[in-house]
XYZ file of C-alpha atoms in Angstrom:
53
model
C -40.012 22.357 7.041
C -39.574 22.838 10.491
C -35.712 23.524 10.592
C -35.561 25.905 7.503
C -38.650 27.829 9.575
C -36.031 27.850 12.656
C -33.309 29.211 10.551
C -35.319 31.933 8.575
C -36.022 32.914 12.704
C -32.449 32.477 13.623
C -31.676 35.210 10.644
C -33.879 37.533 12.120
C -33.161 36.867 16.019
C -29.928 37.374 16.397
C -30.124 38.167 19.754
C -31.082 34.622 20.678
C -28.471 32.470 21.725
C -28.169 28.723 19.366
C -28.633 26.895 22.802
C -31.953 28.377 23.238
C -33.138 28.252 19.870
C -31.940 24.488 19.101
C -34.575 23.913 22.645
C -37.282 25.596 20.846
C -36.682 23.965 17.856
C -36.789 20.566 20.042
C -39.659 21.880 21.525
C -41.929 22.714 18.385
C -41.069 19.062 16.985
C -41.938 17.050 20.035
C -45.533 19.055 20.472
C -45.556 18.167 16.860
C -44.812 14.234 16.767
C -47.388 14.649 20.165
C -49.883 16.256 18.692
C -49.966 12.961 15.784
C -49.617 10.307 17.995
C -52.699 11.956 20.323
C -54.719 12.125 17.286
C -53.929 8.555 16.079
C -54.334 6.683 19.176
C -57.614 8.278 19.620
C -58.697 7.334 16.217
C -57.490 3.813 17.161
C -59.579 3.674 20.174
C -62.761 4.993 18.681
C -62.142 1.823 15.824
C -61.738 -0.336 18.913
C -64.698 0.707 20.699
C -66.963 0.718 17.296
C -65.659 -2.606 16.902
C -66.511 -3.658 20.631
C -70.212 -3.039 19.639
């Protein structure tokens, strides 16, 4: 999803160079794959502290 998004972009940016687009590309995934693993280890520690009472 995330790569054919960056290519429709590239299409229409053609001013921006690959380097910097493949970095925001990078970018967008990693806050991505952060933004999950935020939200499941806080699920994980609100099971563990239910649990703990």
């Amino acid at each position: 999803m995330t790569i054919v998004a960056c290519r429709g972009l590239f299409k229409k940016e053609r001013l921006v160079s690959k380097n910097m687009f493949l970095f925001h590309c990078v970018g967008v995934v990693l806050s991505v794959i952060e933004a999950i693993g935020l939200f499941y280890l806080s699920s994980w520690l609100l099971n563990k502290a239910v649990e703990a009472k």
